Structure formats: structure tokens, C-alpha cells
Amino acid sequence: MRFLVFGEKCEDIFQYGSAIRLDPAAPAPVMIPHRRTVNLGMAGNVVNNLKSLGAEVVFYSQTNSITKTRFVDDKTNHLLMRLDVGDAETRPLSVDFIKTIDFNDFDCVVVSDYCKGFLVYEAIEEICKRHENVFIDTKKIINDKFSNVNFMKINSFEYALSKDSIANVDGLEDKLIITTAKEGCTYRGTSYPVSEVEVKDHSGAGDTFLAALSFKYTESKDIELAIRFANECATKVVSKRGVSVI
């Protein structure tokens, strides 16, 4: 299957070390670094998960570099600090450029919008108009620009922020798959629970869920089967440290 993905990518850097004392000049932990991991994150993590599942992917993203560096105590896995660099330098994707893409070459279109400036509302609206199988995960306030999407994955916090505006768009509520962390997710009033596992890191789990959901639905055309598969995949990655690919 061929997938077309739009969204911001970043480098997810995890700097692990020991933090057993505080700086005597300030209430800040002193870290002694042990090891470092680097992964492609955000929409890049969606792409890597789709490829791992067997999809062929064409990916459009921003040209500037974004990094997220997490400083983590190796023994406890506690996050001490996150440093983000490069967000403000992102330029928006042109709607005119979107119109030059032949969407008929793809089985599914995925939008992973981390709201860093690459995807404006008008770009998302144009993408939704141009294909019959579009999945979106967005950090934006949801409005009528999303009316043509097939399915939208958001978390419960994002849903609460957009609940009133969603109600003003006919039929949009029925397209929402709302993830609820350890409770799994809900779709059209039905809950889809997940297996209980030891959670080591939530980082990237939403990306895995989106990739698995869109992949399995495009393969089967069965949204309930796709939701269960996405839950299973996300459960596997949260049992690992850092950002993991299914």
C-alpha cells in the first residue's frame, strides 16, 4: 500500500544519565551523562511506523531542523527537562503546491499536525478535499476546515479544547477516535480498552497509534479492527523506553 504523509518531523534525542545530587547554587539536578539515543520523531515517527508495517511512504515535511532533547535519569526513567529547538523557523506548506500532487497515486493520506507552522488550516482543508481516505492527528483547535476528513485521532485533552467547535460541524463528532491513555480509546460512544502493561514511556505512542490505525483500516476497511490493532501496537511501544517503532 502507498501512503502520503504530511507533517512536521523532528529529531527525538534522549540523553540518559545519573542525577543523584542537586546543584549547590540552585535547586537543579546535576546529570552525569551515560548514553544517548536519536530517533526521527513527530510525523517522522508516523512514517517509520508505517514503513515498519510494510507500507510505501511519500513524506512531505518542513525543511528546517527541529530537535527535542529529553534529559532522563537512567535509573528511575524520570524526565528532568526537555529542550526544544527550531520550532519558530518553520515555513508553511503552500496550498498551491498541494494542488500539484497526484493524490490518486496513493491508497491513504495521513496528516500528522504538531502545530509547528508547517500545516495551516487551509492546507489541511485542501488535503482533505483531494482524497477519500484521509486520517488526521492534529494539535489545532478543530473547526469546519476538517469537515471532509474520514477519521481524526485526538486525545481526550485535545477533544476537551475543541468540543464546542466540533459540535458546530455536522457529522464531525462521528469521525473522532479519542485516545484516553491507559483506558484505550473511544469511537462513536464505544470504548476500546487496552491490555494492562508496565508503561515505561508514552513518547511516540500517539504516532504509532495513528500509523497502525490508518494502515489496518486501509488494508481491511474495518475501523473497529483497525482501532483494536492500533491499541495493540501502541501498548507495545509504551512498554519500551524512549521513542520506539512497532
mmCIF file of C-alpha atoms in Angstrom:
data_model
loop_
_atom_site.group_PDB
_atom_site.id
_atom_site.type_symbol
_atom_site.label_atom_id
_atom_site.label_comp_id
_atom_site.label_asym_id
_atom_site.label_seq_id
_atom_site.Cartn_x
_atom_site.Cartn_y
_atom_site.Cartn_z
ATOM 1 C CA MET A 1 0.000 0.000 0.000
ATOM 2 C CA ARG A 2 1.157 3.524 -0.799
ATOM 3 C CA PHE A 3 0.779 6.256 1.837
ATOM 4 C CA LEU A 4 1.132 10.016 1.501
ATOM 5 C CA VAL A 5 2.114 11.693 4.779
ATOM 6 C CA PHE A 6 2.156 15.401 5.656
ATOM 7 C CA GLY A 7 3.511 16.807 8.917
ATOM 8 C CA GLU A 8 6.394 18.179 10.935
ATOM 9 C CA LYS A 9 9.355 15.933 11.711
ATOM 10 C CA CYS A 10 11.975 16.296 14.421
ATOM 11 C CA GLU A 11 14.923 14.554 15.991
ATOM 12 C CA ASP A 12 13.887 12.936 19.263
ATOM 13 C CA ILE A 13 17.013 12.849 21.387
ATOM 14 C CA PHE A 14 17.111 11.054 24.738
ATOM 15 C CA GLN A 15 20.104 11.879 26.908
ATOM 16 C CA TYR A 16 20.219 9.344 29.724
ATOM 17 C CA GLY A 17 22.411 9.769 32.784
ATOM 18 C CA SER A 18 22.612 9.681 36.549
ATOM 19 C CA ALA A 19 21.185 12.547 38.597
ATOM 20 C CA ILE A 20 21.871 11.795 42.238
ATOM 21 C CA ARG A 21 22.551 15.273 43.592
ATOM 22 C CA LEU A 22 21.459 18.890 43.266
ATOM 23 C CA ASP A 23 23.497 21.863 42.176
ATOM 24 C CA PRO A 24 24.573 23.623 45.407
ATOM 25 C CA ALA A 25 23.859 27.014 43.788
ATOM 26 C CA ALA A 26 20.269 26.194 42.741
ATOM 27 C CA PRO A 27 17.576 23.506 43.201
ATOM 28 C CA ALA A 28 18.506 21.849 39.892
ATOM 29 C CA PRO A 29 19.661 18.248 39.358
ATOM 30 C CA VAL A 30 23.218 17.639 38.191
ATOM 31 C CA MET A 31 23.326 14.999 35.432
ATOM 32 C CA ILE A 32 26.286 12.813 34.544
ATOM 33 C CA PRO A 33 25.586 11.518 31.004
ATOM 34 C CA HIS A 34 25.660 7.770 30.278
ATOM 35 C CA ARG A 35 24.174 7.201 26.832
ATOM 36 C CA ARG A 36 22.267 8.955 24.072
ATOM 37 C CA THR A 37 19.636 7.792 21.570
ATOM 38 C CA VAL A 38 18.397 9.634 18.477
ATOM 39 C CA ASN A 39 15.192 8.842 16.559
ATOM 40 C CA LEU A 40 13.093 10.550 13.905
ATOM 41 C CA GLY A 41 10.097 11.961 15.770
ATOM 42 C CA MET A 42 6.638 13.516 15.344
ATOM 43 C CA ALA A 43 5.376 12.857 11.797
ATOM 44 C CA GLY A 44 8.719 11.204 11.074
ATOM 45 C CA ASN A 45 7.835 8.593 13.683
ATOM 46 C CA VAL A 46 4.490 8.023 11.942
ATOM 47 C CA VAL A 47 6.403 7.410 8.700
ATOM 48 C CA ASN A 48 8.825 4.967 10.352
ATOM 49 C CA ASN A 49 5.930 3.021 11.871
ATOM 50 C CA LEU A 50 4.128 2.832 8.523
ATOM 51 C CA LYS A 51 7.288 1.549 6.852
ATOM 52 C CA SER A 52 7.768 -0.998 9.627
ATOM 53 C CA LEU A 53 4.244 -2.274 8.970
ATOM 54 C CA GLY A 54 5.080 -2.691 5.283
ATOM 55 C CA ALA A 55 3.789 0.486 3.638
ATOM 56 C CA GLU A 56 5.487 2.501 0.922
ATOM 57 C CA VAL A 57 5.540 6.153 2.021
ATOM 58 C CA VAL A 58 5.982 9.548 0.376
ATOM 59 C CA PHE A 59 6.584 12.173 3.059
ATOM 60 C CA TYR A 60 6.250 15.971 2.869
ATOM 61 C CA SER A 61 7.645 17.892 5.827
ATOM 62 C CA GLN A 62 9.337 21.155 6.767
ATOM 63 C CA THR A 63 12.872 21.930 5.588
ATOM 64 C CA ASN A 64 14.211 23.371 8.858
ATOM 65 C CA SER A 65 15.564 21.217 11.663
ATOM 66 C CA ILE A 66 13.581 20.703 14.888
ATOM 67 C CA THR A 67 15.080 18.866 17.850
ATOM 68 C CA LYS A 68 13.547 17.686 21.106
ATOM 69 C CA THR A 69 16.161 16.709 23.663
ATOM 70 C CA ARG A 70 14.960 14.949 26.786
ATOM 71 C CA PHE A 71 17.262 14.604 29.784
ATOM 72 C CA VAL A 72 16.297 11.442 31.655
ATOM 73 C CA ASP A 73 17.573 9.846 34.844
ATOM 74 C CA ASP A 74 18.675 6.394 33.694
ATOM 75 C CA LYS A 75 17.866 4.595 36.927
ATOM 76 C CA THR A 76 14.348 5.919 37.558
ATOM 77 C CA ASN A 77 13.421 6.894 33.959
ATOM 78 C CA HIS A 78 12.253 10.270 35.321
ATOM 79 C CA LEU A 79 12.275 13.137 32.846
ATOM 80 C CA LEU A 80 14.339 16.012 34.222
ATOM 81 C CA MET A 81 13.993 18.512 31.377
ATOM 82 C CA ARG A 82 13.071 18.809 27.687
ATOM 83 C CA LEU A 83 14.835 21.242 25.362
ATOM 84 C CA ASP A 84 13.078 22.138 22.068
ATOM 85 C CA VAL A 85 14.979 23.928 19.302
ATOM 86 C CA GLY A 86 13.859 25.147 15.875
ATOM 87 C CA ASP A 87 10.055 25.328 16.182
ATOM 88 C CA ALA A 88 9.786 29.019 15.286
ATOM 89 C CA GLU A 89 11.677 28.641 11.993
ATOM 90 C CA THR A 90 9.074 26.504 10.208
ATOM 91 C CA ARG A 91 7.532 27.818 6.986
ATOM 92 C CA PRO A 92 4.001 26.809 5.946
ATOM 93 C CA LEU A 93 3.275 24.314 3.185
ATOM 94 C CA SER A 94 1.818 26.046 0.123
ATOM 95 C CA VAL A 95 -1.748 25.196 -0.861
ATOM 96 C CA ASP A 96 -0.698 25.680 -4.498
ATOM 97 C CA PHE A 97 1.979 23.013 -4.043
ATOM 98 C CA ILE A 98 -0.583 20.572 -2.619
ATOM 99 C CA LYS A 99 -2.623 21.031 -5.802
ATOM 100 C CA THR A 100 0.324 19.764 -7.880
ATOM 101 C CA ILE A 101 0.379 16.354 -6.129
ATOM 102 C CA ASP A 102 -1.437 13.432 -7.768
ATOM 103 C CA PHE A 103 -3.360 12.042 -4.807
ATOM 104 C CA ASN A 104 -4.703 9.195 -6.962
ATOM 105 C CA ASP A 105 -1.291 7.519 -6.674
ATOM 106 C CA PHE A 106 -1.932 6.753 -3.001
ATOM 107 C CA ASP A 107 -4.155 4.389 -1.033
ATOM 108 C CA CYS A 108 -4.225 6.583 2.060
ATOM 109 C CA VAL A 109 -3.303 10.105 3.164
ATOM 110 C CA VAL A 110 -2.115 10.779 6.716
ATOM 111 C CA VAL A 111 -1.777 14.213 8.319
ATOM 112 C CA SER A 112 0.315 14.372 11.494
ATOM 113 C CA ASP A 113 -0.007 18.019 12.518
ATOM 114 C CA TYR A 114 2.065 19.003 15.540
ATOM 115 C CA CYS A 115 1.048 22.646 15.053
ATOM 116 C CA LYS A 116 4.590 23.930 14.450
ATOM 117 C CA GLY A 117 3.555 26.071 11.476
ATOM 118 C CA PHE A 118 4.006 23.693 8.525
ATOM 119 C CA LEU A 119 0.319 22.906 8.073
ATOM 120 C CA VAL A 120 -2.072 25.852 8.151
ATOM 121 C CA TYR A 121 -5.841 25.323 8.234
ATOM 122 C CA GLU A 122 -6.208 25.994 4.500
ATOM 123 C CA ALA A 123 -3.595 23.355 3.658
ATOM 124 C CA ILE A 124 -5.362 20.742 5.764
ATOM 125 C CA GLU A 125 -8.689 21.642 4.174
ATOM 126 C CA GLU A 126 -7.202 21.191 0.685
ATOM 127 C CA ILE A 127 -5.662 17.830 1.603
ATOM 128 C CA CYS A 128 -8.991 16.562 2.943
ATOM 129 C CA LYS A 129 -10.735 17.508 -0.295
ATOM 130 C CA ARG A 130 -8.338 15.590 -2.510
ATOM 131 C CA HIS A 131 -8.636 12.010 -1.255
ATOM 132 C CA GLU A 132 -11.361 9.713 0.036
ATOM 133 C CA ASN A 133 -9.212 8.052 2.718
ATOM 134 C CA VAL A 134 -7.663 10.728 4.970
ATOM 135 C CA PHE A 135 -6.572 10.268 8.590
ATOM 136 C CA ILE A 136 -5.619 13.245 10.751
ATOM 137 C CA ASP A 137 -3.959 13.750 14.104
ATOM 138 C CA THR A 138 -3.814 17.452 14.980
ATOM 139 C CA LYS A 139 -2.928 19.720 17.864
ATOM 140 C CA LYS A 140 -5.023 22.558 16.385
ATOM 141 C CA ILE A 141 -8.427 23.696 17.587
ATOM 142 C CA ILE A 142 -10.754 21.682 15.357
ATOM 143 C CA ASN A 143 -13.190 23.564 13.116
ATOM 144 C CA ASP A 144 -15.025 23.230 9.789
ATOM 145 C CA LYS A 145 -11.711 23.008 7.856
ATOM 146 C CA PHE A 146 -11.660 19.352 8.943
ATOM 147 C CA SER A 147 -15.177 18.535 7.722
ATOM 148 C CA ASN A 148 -14.027 16.308 4.836
ATOM 149 C CA VAL A 149 -11.688 14.108 6.877
ATOM 150 C CA ASN A 150 -12.538 10.407 7.147
ATOM 151 C CA PHE A 151 -11.157 9.770 10.619
ATOM 152 C CA MET A 152 -9.480 12.006 13.168
ATOM 153 C CA LYS A 153 -7.394 10.762 16.069
ATOM 154 C CA ILE A 154 -7.101 13.147 19.037
ATOM 155 C CA ASN A 155 -6.517 12.668 22.749
ATOM 156 C CA SER A 156 -9.028 13.478 25.473
ATOM 157 C CA PHE A 157 -7.324 16.773 26.388
ATOM 158 C CA GLU A 158 -7.388 17.962 22.750
ATOM 159 C CA TYR A 159 -11.028 16.922 22.465
ATOM 160 C CA ALA A 160 -11.956 18.996 25.518
ATOM 161 C CA LEU A 161 -10.361 22.083 23.955
ATOM 162 C CA SER A 162 -12.297 21.674 20.691
ATOM 163 C CA LYS A 163 -15.551 20.148 21.920
ATOM 164 C CA ASP A 164 -17.699 23.238 21.323
ATOM 165 C CA SER A 165 -16.365 23.928 17.810
ATOM 166 C CA ILE A 166 -16.661 20.234 16.867
ATOM 167 C CA ALA A 167 -20.351 20.352 17.765
ATOM 168 C CA ASN A 168 -20.847 23.084 15.156
ATOM 169 C CA VAL A 169 -19.636 20.875 12.275
ATOM 170 C CA ASP A 170 -22.217 18.351 11.050
ATOM 171 C CA GLY A 171 -21.019 14.756 11.283
ATOM 172 C CA LEU A 172 -17.539 15.541 12.601
ATOM 173 C CA GLU A 173 -18.136 14.020 16.046
ATOM 174 C CA ASP A 174 -18.723 10.615 14.423
ATOM 175 C CA LYS A 175 -15.297 10.737 12.779
ATOM 176 C CA LEU A 176 -13.371 11.158 16.033
ATOM 177 C CA ILE A 177 -11.274 8.447 17.648
ATOM 178 C CA ILE A 178 -10.424 9.807 21.088
ATOM 179 C CA THR A 179 -7.472 8.214 22.869
ATOM 180 C CA THR A 180 -7.668 8.072 26.641
ATOM 181 C CA ALA A 181 -4.186 6.837 27.656
ATOM 182 C CA LYS A 182 -4.370 3.689 29.790
ATOM 183 C CA GLU A 183 -8.126 3.354 29.147
ATOM 184 C CA GLY A 184 -7.557 2.899 25.408
ATOM 185 C CA CYS A 185 -9.862 4.957 23.192
ATOM 186 C CA THR A 186 -13.469 5.682 22.284
ATOM 187 C CA TYR A 187 -15.216 5.820 18.917
ATOM 188 C CA ARG A 188 -18.892 6.730 18.433
ATOM 189 C CA GLY A 189 -19.592 6.148 22.113
ATOM 190 C CA THR A 190 -17.943 2.720 22.273
ATOM 191 C CA SER A 191 -14.881 2.142 24.438
ATOM 192 C CA TYR A 192 -11.950 0.086 23.175
ATOM 193 C CA PRO A 193 -9.775 -0.867 26.176
ATOM 194 C CA VAL A 194 -6.111 -1.821 26.092
ATOM 195 C CA SER A 195 -4.180 -4.551 27.864
ATOM 196 C CA GLU A 196 -2.546 -3.540 31.128
ATOM 197 C CA VAL A 197 1.244 -3.304 30.790
ATOM 198 C CA GLU A 198 4.084 -1.619 32.629
ATOM 199 C CA VAL A 199 4.320 1.789 30.959
ATOM 200 C CA LYS A 200 7.924 2.921 30.552
ATOM 201 C CA ASP A 201 7.476 5.820 28.131
ATOM 202 C CA HIS A 202 4.489 7.423 26.392
ATOM 203 C CA SER A 203 6.729 9.234 23.893
ATOM 204 C CA GLY A 204 5.673 8.486 20.318
ATOM 205 C CA ALA A 205 2.748 6.241 21.264
ATOM 206 C CA GLY A 206 0.244 8.500 19.512
ATOM 207 C CA ASP A 207 2.318 8.344 16.326
ATOM 208 C CA THR A 208 2.314 4.550 16.453
ATOM 209 C CA PHE A 209 -1.448 4.543 17.048
ATOM 210 C CA LEU A 210 -2.073 6.796 14.028
ATOM 211 C CA ALA A 211 0.182 4.738 11.744
ATOM 212 C CA ALA A 212 -1.325 1.414 12.819
ATOM 213 C CA LEU A 213 -4.888 2.745 12.626
ATOM 214 C CA SER A 214 -4.544 4.137 9.105
ATOM 215 C CA PHE A 215 -2.591 1.092 7.880
ATOM 216 C CA LYS A 216 -5.021 -1.527 9.153
ATOM 217 C CA TYR A 217 -8.114 0.408 8.012
ATOM 218 C CA THR A 218 -6.694 0.902 4.514
ATOM 219 C CA GLU A 219 -5.933 -2.813 4.394
ATOM 220 C CA SER A 220 -9.247 -4.070 5.826
ATOM 221 C CA LYS A 221 -11.800 -1.210 5.542
ATOM 222 C CA ASP A 222 -12.892 -2.254 9.053
ATOM 223 C CA ILE A 223 -12.496 0.642 11.518
ATOM 224 C CA GLU A 224 -13.165 -1.444 14.633
ATOM 225 C CA LEU A 225 -10.482 -3.936 13.607
ATOM 226 C CA ALA A 226 -8.150 -1.011 12.901
ATOM 227 C CA ILE A 227 -8.781 0.531 16.333
ATOM 228 C CA ARG A 228 -8.018 -2.735 18.121
ATOM 229 C CA PHE A 229 -4.840 -3.168 16.081
ATOM 230 C CA ALA A 230 -3.778 0.427 16.838
ATOM 231 C CA ASN A 231 -4.371 -0.129 20.558
ATOM 232 C CA GLU A 232 -2.263 -3.281 20.450
ATOM 233 C CA CYS A 233 0.609 -1.549 18.649
ATOM 234 C CA ALA A 234 0.574 1.485 20.960
ATOM 235 C CA THR A 235 0.573 -0.811 24.000
ATOM 236 C CA LYS A 236 3.734 -2.495 22.742
ATOM 237 C CA VAL A 237 5.679 0.727 22.266
ATOM 238 C CA VAL A 238 4.801 2.255 25.663
ATOM 239 C CA SER A 239 6.376 -0.793 27.317
ATOM 240 C CA LYS A 240 9.752 0.328 25.891
ATOM 241 C CA ARG A 241 11.914 3.317 26.812
ATOM 242 C CA GLY A 242 12.250 6.301 24.516
ATOM 243 C CA VAL A 243 10.589 6.544 21.092
ATOM 244 C CA SER A 244 10.077 3.063 19.635
ATOM 245 C CA VAL A 245 8.808 1.794 16.301
ATOM 246 C CA ILE A 246 6.351 -1.093 16.146
#
